[in-house]
Amino acid sequence: MLRNERNFGSPRDRVDGRAKVTGAAQYAAEFNAPDLLHGYVVSSTIAKGRITSIDTQKALDVPGVLKVFTHDNRPATAWFSSSYQDEVAPPGTPFRPLYDEQIYYSGQPIALVVAESFDVARYAASLVEATYEAGAHETDLKLARAAAYVPPKKRQGMKPPASKGDAMAAYAKAPLRIANDYSIANEHHNPMEPHASTVIFEAGGKLTIHDKIQGVMNTQSYVSGVFGLPASDIHVVSPFVGGGFGSGLRPQYQLFLAVMAALDLKRSVRVEMTRDQMFTFTHRPETINTVLLGADKTGRLSALRHQAVAVTSRFEDYQEVVVNWSGILYDAENKQFDYRIAKVDTYTPGDMRAPGAPLGTFAIESAMDELAYAGNIDPLELRLRNYSTRDETTNKEFTSKELRACFQLGAEKFGWSRRSPAPRSMREGRELIGWGMASGCWEAQFSKTSAKAVLTSDGRLEVGTATADIGTGTYTILTQIGADALGLDMEQVTAKLADTTLPKSPVEGGSWTAASAGTAVQMACEALKKTLLQEAQKIEGSPLADAKYEDVVFANGRIAMADDAGRSLDLSDVVRHSGQSEIEEQATAQPDSKVQAQYAAYTHSAVFVEVRVDEQLGLVRIPRIVNAVAAGRIINPKTARSQVTGGTVWGIGMALHEESLTDHNLGRFMNHNLAEYHVPANADIYDIDVIFVPEEDDKVSPIGVKGLGEIGIVATPAAIANAIFHATGKRIRELPITIDKVLREAA
Amino acid sequence: MAPPAKATSAPFHAQTVSLTLNGENKTLQVEPWTTLLDLLRHDLRLTGTKKGCDHGQCGACTVLIDGERMNSCLQLAIMQDGKAITTVEGLAGEGEDLHPMQAAFISHDAFQCGYCTPGQICSAVALVNEGRAKSRDDIREMMSGNICRCGAYPNIVDAIEEVLAEQQSGSRHLEAAE
């Protein structure tokens, strides 16, 4: 593929930067419409049971209230729960808001108050009174796991790897043995922008929807399925998404409620969730891993067993990849994997930044650290001794794997060789110092994506695809790719995203967008260039009349002969001569099934952490982290570094702060606000050094890109826990590692 | 059915408030329960100021009131009589040069999704003016009222540090000139 790379591979400022720093960027709740109505959600106060009555009269009596929607008066929507399926739905029967009197979880939406103003809707919502007949609920995984089961229907590609040999027998004979449980608390995504939908009701009943969603096509097909509208009547436009991290993959209940109200009242409606309602749909599932390792005296693994059990809801079998990561990182003659889920009375968990990966990786990489101490082997050396050179879980070769280089460059940058091996052997003042490390991987996915490339008569290029930029830098990298392809400056290129009128794309997630949308844009640009040459050759007396495509270059807004710059045409002249106002081409990128059958593709990372632990106060600080990542080619080192930095901050949150605390008596997440649900604040974050290890990969995607959204978080929690052990001699196997656990006596 | 009376009618009494907003004098009728944040976002359509929690816990709604950084969700609109309020829209208008803090946020990639960004920037502008922050640790500590879920913190500190250093070298120039 022709590569004219002025921008690809170079740090570039975000093209949407000005919009974001001036407040001009518009998010879902910030679109307006004449006579816009405001909806406010009333949430259930019990976790299980049924509504016996719901009194809305007091709310209706408030001047300015138009209607209160409940299960009693909900307008007709699709009958079958399958109509509520969306692109990302796990197996099961999706939740249907206001469907009937049944309560499935605490905080379930039970009414929507619609009023002329937000203040009135909020006040009136406080007057809605529901009475319930409560049922017996269960929200505790430790109890529910007794009924855990292997999900009968798998989410695509989410099967644990096959077992091999006899892991238990090999474990019994092994000179070095580790067997422990490793658990991770429920977490909530908490993007800064609360979920919101603004539904604009237009003449003829068509809808324009501004939804907080990571894929506008998913919103469109969901609304179409639930409300029976043709897709052509549903225009979804969500140019800016204030963080998603997975919470915006599936359409959430505010969308349903806003569309329902708009169609019923024939008015435009906005429904915004409150921060506490952000705890009433989807979360990272509490997960308990059990890992068993057996190794010879040199640390070479002979037995590996990784089991996990995670929560799901009563109505859907949410699943994620937790145990597979062990088998991808390490091979053992005897191994066994098992993943089960257990039903509890909460909403269905959902994908949250690197779903499953940091959970399983925390377990295996903690266990490997324990094995290193048991065998008196350097933790980095132990990983090198067990380095997998092919993916035994899928029985495929890696497209590329530069994890060794991550280890080497990361260790050098960190100064790992200066580590004193014994726990509690490093100290400064009142702080114990610990150095820990871990490695991780994430699947480098590639999803079918279409894009367009349009050249206008003023010589500007527009590239577009329906995917989202949730802060990932998608606008910027697609602008870079387009500019390079046509030989234009980035200022002459506009990227359009998140609009259902654009060529189809899957949701933005799984770290596949840069590779997939990037390739699609590149292909659309290549198609456009061929068309432009053809049009150029139709011009009378064209200096390019006999040129072959291989012989021309696109640069400085012109098509020119590569060996004779004098023979050239201005791109805008080519468009004008074509008789059209613009020239457009589209292309669809899809994975090569032959390559996929033969190869497995992963992004890798090695994380090195220094912690400082105040033993008297139990406070943990993380003054520095080195996160060395091998992710193929990097399109924009500036935004890429931000992605990995952000992922690393998420890893710190998982390791030290984040936990959705449940009162099992009430069956409710209790810390449903940002004061009590701790996410890292500025003062928690010190130096994060991101290294991109060179990695050439011509198989993972046509542009050699692997994706970066997830990898930053994957190995970070394990590396922190390992560093805390090195500092304190205390092995803490439950995340988050809060002060009480640090102060707890060593087990 | 006739549309119900607008919520702004009796029995509640809207109050008159006069304030300066981004340099412009405004006289507004506000309900006693309306927060400054909702006034800005809903009534005045200045949506650059963000609602992240509505509880003073995240800082996304930070604006400058008489030059001081405040969570506008914890301020009632009715309390702003006579105050001068600056929102992110007031730092640089359409087509105008960016405020140095805005420019530094772009060049240091101090944001990702952009939702906390106006609050971060307003907070950072006030922080520099406060003159208390002397080190990266100070910046970290004094910017901890503004949560960034994307985790752009190291870049936020870089951006503020640069503006702080420029301002300090600028004031040294001034001293030298005197």
CSV table of C-alpha atoms in Angstrom, one decimal, chain A residues 12-14 16-18 20-27 29-30 32-33 38 62-66 116-120 122-123 187-194 240-243 245 267 270 272 274-276 352-353 469-472 638-643 645-647 649-650 658 673-688, chain B residues 1 3-12 31 33-35 38 41-43 45 47-55 57-60 88-89 91-98 101-103 105-118 120-121 136-137 139-141 143-158 160:
chain,number,residue,atom,x,y,z
A,12,ARG,CA,-0.2,15.6,16.3
A,13,ASP,CA,-2.5,17.8,18.4
A,14,ARG,CA,-6.1,16.7,18.5
A,16,ASP,CA,-11.1,18.5,18.0
A,17,GLY,CA,-8.9,20.2,20.6
A,18,ARG,CA,-10.2,23.8,20.1
A,20,LYS,CA,-13.1,20.8,23.6
A,21,VAL,CA,-11.1,23.6,25.3
A,22,THR,CA,-13.6,26.3,24.4
A,23,GLY,CA,-16.7,24.5,25.4
A,24,ALA,CA,-18.0,24.4,21.8
A,25,ALA,CA,-18.0,20.6,21.6
A,26,GLN,CA,-21.6,19.5,22.1
A,27,TYR,CA,-22.5,16.4,24.1
A,29,ALA,CA,-27.6,16.5,26.7
A,30,GLU,CA,-26.4,19.8,25.1
A,32,ASN,CA,-31.6,21.8,22.0
A,33,ALA,CA,-34.9,21.9,20.3
A,38,HIS,CA,-37.3,17.3,30.2
A,62,VAL,CA,-47.4,20.1,39.7
A,63,PRO,CA,-47.8,22.9,37.2
A,64,GLY,CA,-45.6,22.2,34.2
A,65,VAL,CA,-45.8,18.4,34.4
A,66,LEU,CA,-47.1,16.8,31.2
A,116,GLU,CA,-41.7,21.7,30.6
A,117,SER,CA,-38.5,22.3,32.7
A,118,PHE,CA,-35.8,20.3,34.3
A,119,ASP,CA,-36.5,21.7,37.7
A,120,VAL,CA,-40.1,20.9,37.6
A,122,ARG,CA,-37.0,16.7,39.2
A,123,TYR,CA,-39.3,18.1,41.8
A,187,GLU,CA,-16.7,-1.3,39.6
A,188,HIS,CA,-18.7,1.3,37.8
A,189,HIS,CA,-17.6,3.1,34.7
A,190,ASN,CA,-18.4,6.6,35.7
A,191,PRO,CA,-17.6,8.5,32.6
A,192,MET,CA,-17.6,12.2,33.5
A,193,GLU,CA,-20.6,12.8,31.2
A,194,PRO,CA,-23.7,11.2,32.7
A,240,PHE,CA,-18.9,14.0,21.2
A,241,VAL,CA,-19.1,11.4,23.9
A,242,GLY,CA,-17.9,12.5,27.3
A,243,GLY,CA,-16.2,9.2,28.1
A,245,PHE,CA,-15.2,3.1,28.8
A,267,ARG,CA,-42.5,16.6,21.4
A,270,ARG,CA,-34.3,15.0,26.9
A,272,GLU,CA,-30.3,12.9,31.6
A,274,THR,CA,-28.1,11.8,37.6
A,275,ARG,CA,-24.7,10.7,38.9
A,276,ASP,CA,-26.4,8.3,41.3
A,352,MET,CA,-15.6,-2.0,31.1
A,353,ARG,CA,-12.2,-1.0,29.8
A,469,ASP,CA,-14.5,9.3,19.1
A,470,ILE,CA,-15.0,8.8,22.9
A,471,GLY,CA,-11.8,10.7,23.7
A,472,THR,CA,-9.7,8.1,21.9
A,638,LYS,CA,0.7,12.0,21.3
A,639,THR,CA,-2.8,10.7,21.6
A,640,ALA,CA,-1.5,7.1,21.8
A,641,ARG,CA,0.5,8.0,24.9
A,642,SER,CA,-2.6,9.6,26.4
A,643,GLN,CA,-4.6,6.5,25.8
A,645,THR,CA,-1.5,6.9,30.4
A,646,GLY,CA,-5.3,6.9,30.9
A,647,GLY,CA,-5.4,3.1,31.0
A,649,VAL,CA,-4.6,5.5,35.7
A,650,TRP,CA,-7.5,3.1,35.5
A,658,GLU,CA,-12.4,1.6,43.0
A,673,ASN,CA,-21.6,9.1,43.9
A,674,LEU,CA,-18.1,10.4,43.1
A,675,ALA,CA,-17.3,11.3,46.7
A,676,GLU,CA,-17.7,7.8,47.9
A,677,TYR,CA,-16.8,5.8,44.8
A,678,HIS,CA,-13.2,6.8,44.5
A,679,VAL,CA,-11.7,7.3,41.1
A,680,PRO,CA,-8.1,8.5,41.0
A,681,ALA,CA,-7.7,12.2,41.5
A,682,ASN,CA,-4.8,14.4,40.3
A,683,ALA,CA,-3.0,14.0,43.6
A,684,ASP,CA,-3.1,10.2,43.3
A,685,ILE,CA,-1.1,10.2,40.0
A,686,TYR,CA,2.6,10.9,39.7
A,687,ASP,CA,4.9,10.0,36.8
A,688,ILE,CA,3.6,7.6,34.2
B,1,MET,CA,-55.8,19.4,26.8
B,3,PRO,CA,-50.8,22.9,28.0
B,4,PRO,CA,-50.2,23.5,31.7
B,5,ALA,CA,-49.0,26.8,32.8
B,6,LYS,CA,-45.3,27.3,32.6
B,7,ALA,CA,-43.4,26.2,35.7
B,8,THR,CA,-42.1,29.7,36.2
B,9,SER,CA,-45.5,31.0,37.1
B,10,ALA,CA,-47.0,31.3,40.6
B,11,PRO,CA,-46.9,30.2,43.4
B,12,PHE,CA,-43.1,30.4,43.1
B,31,GLU,CA,-36.1,30.7,40.5
B,33,TRP,CA,-33.9,26.8,43.6
B,34,THR,CA,-32.0,27.1,40.3
B,35,THR,CA,-28.3,26.5,40.6
B,38,ASP,CA,-28.5,24.9,35.5
B,41,ARG,CA,-26.7,25.2,30.8
B,42,HIS,CA,-30.5,25.3,30.6
B,43,ASP,CA,-31.5,29.0,30.5
B,45,ARG,CA,-27.4,27.7,26.8
B,47,THR,CA,-23.2,24.4,27.8
B,48,GLY,CA,-19.4,24.7,28.0
B,49,THR,CA,-19.9,24.4,31.7
B,50,LYS,CA,-20.5,20.7,32.4
B,51,LYS,CA,-22.7,18.8,34.8
B,52,GLY,CA,-20.8,15.7,36.0
B,53,CYS,CA,-22.3,15.0,39.4
B,54,ASP,CA,-24.4,18.0,40.5
B,55,HIS,CA,-23.0,17.5,44.0
B,57,GLN,CA,-17.7,16.2,43.9
B,58,CYS,CA,-16.2,16.3,40.4
B,59,GLY,CA,-15.4,19.8,39.4
B,60,ALA,CA,-16.7,19.6,35.9
B,88,VAL,CA,-15.0,28.7,29.5
B,89,GLU,CA,-16.8,30.5,26.8
B,91,LEU,CA,-11.9,32.7,28.0
B,92,ALA,CA,-11.8,32.8,24.2
B,93,GLY,CA,-14.7,33.6,21.8
B,94,GLU,CA,-15.3,32.1,18.4
B,95,GLY,CA,-12.4,33.0,16.1
B,96,GLU,CA,-10.4,34.6,19.0
B,97,ASP,CA,-7.0,33.6,20.2
B,98,LEU,CA,-7.1,30.9,22.8
B,101,MET,CA,-4.2,27.8,29.4
B,102,GLN,CA,-6.5,26.5,26.6
B,103,ALA,CA,-3.5,26.5,24.2
B,105,PHE,CA,-4.1,22.0,27.2
B,106,ILE,CA,-4.1,21.3,23.5
B,107,SER,CA,-0.4,21.2,23.0
B,108,HIS,CA,0.1,18.9,26.1
B,109,ASP,CA,-3.0,16.7,25.1
B,110,ALA,CA,-4.3,17.4,28.6
B,111,PHE,CA,-7.7,15.9,27.8
B,112,GLN,CA,-9.3,13.0,26.0
B,113,CYS,CA,-13.1,13.0,26.0
B,114,GLY,CA,-13.1,16.7,26.8
B,115,TYR,CA,-16.0,16.7,29.2
B,116,CYS,CA,-14.1,17.7,32.3
B,117,THR,CA,-11.9,20.0,30.3
B,118,PRO,CA,-13.7,23.4,30.7
B,120,GLN,CA,-10.2,21.8,34.5
B,121,ILE,CA,-9.2,24.9,32.5
B,136,ARG,CA,4.2,19.9,40.4
B,137,ASP,CA,3.1,18.5,43.7
B,139,ILE,CA,-0.5,21.6,41.1
B,140,ARG,CA,-1.5,18.0,41.7
B,141,GLU,CA,-2.9,18.8,45.1
B,143,MET,CA,-6.2,20.5,41.0
B,144,SER,CA,-7.6,17.5,42.8
B,145,GLY,CA,-11.1,19.0,42.9
B,146,ASN,CA,-11.4,18.4,39.2
B,147,ILE,CA,-11.7,14.7,38.3
B,148,CYS,CA,-10.7,13.5,34.9
B,149,ARG,CA,-11.9,10.0,34.3
B,150,CYS,CA,-9.9,9.6,31.1
B,151,GLY,CA,-6.8,9.9,33.3
B,152,ALA,CA,-5.1,12.9,31.6
B,153,TYR,CA,-3.6,14.1,34.9
B,154,PRO,CA,0.1,14.0,34.0
B,155,ASN,CA,-0.7,16.1,30.9
B,156,ILE,CA,-2.9,18.4,32.8
B,157,VAL,CA,0.0,19.0,35.3
B,158,ASP,CA,2.4,19.6,32.3
B,160,ILE,CA,-0.4,24.1,34.0
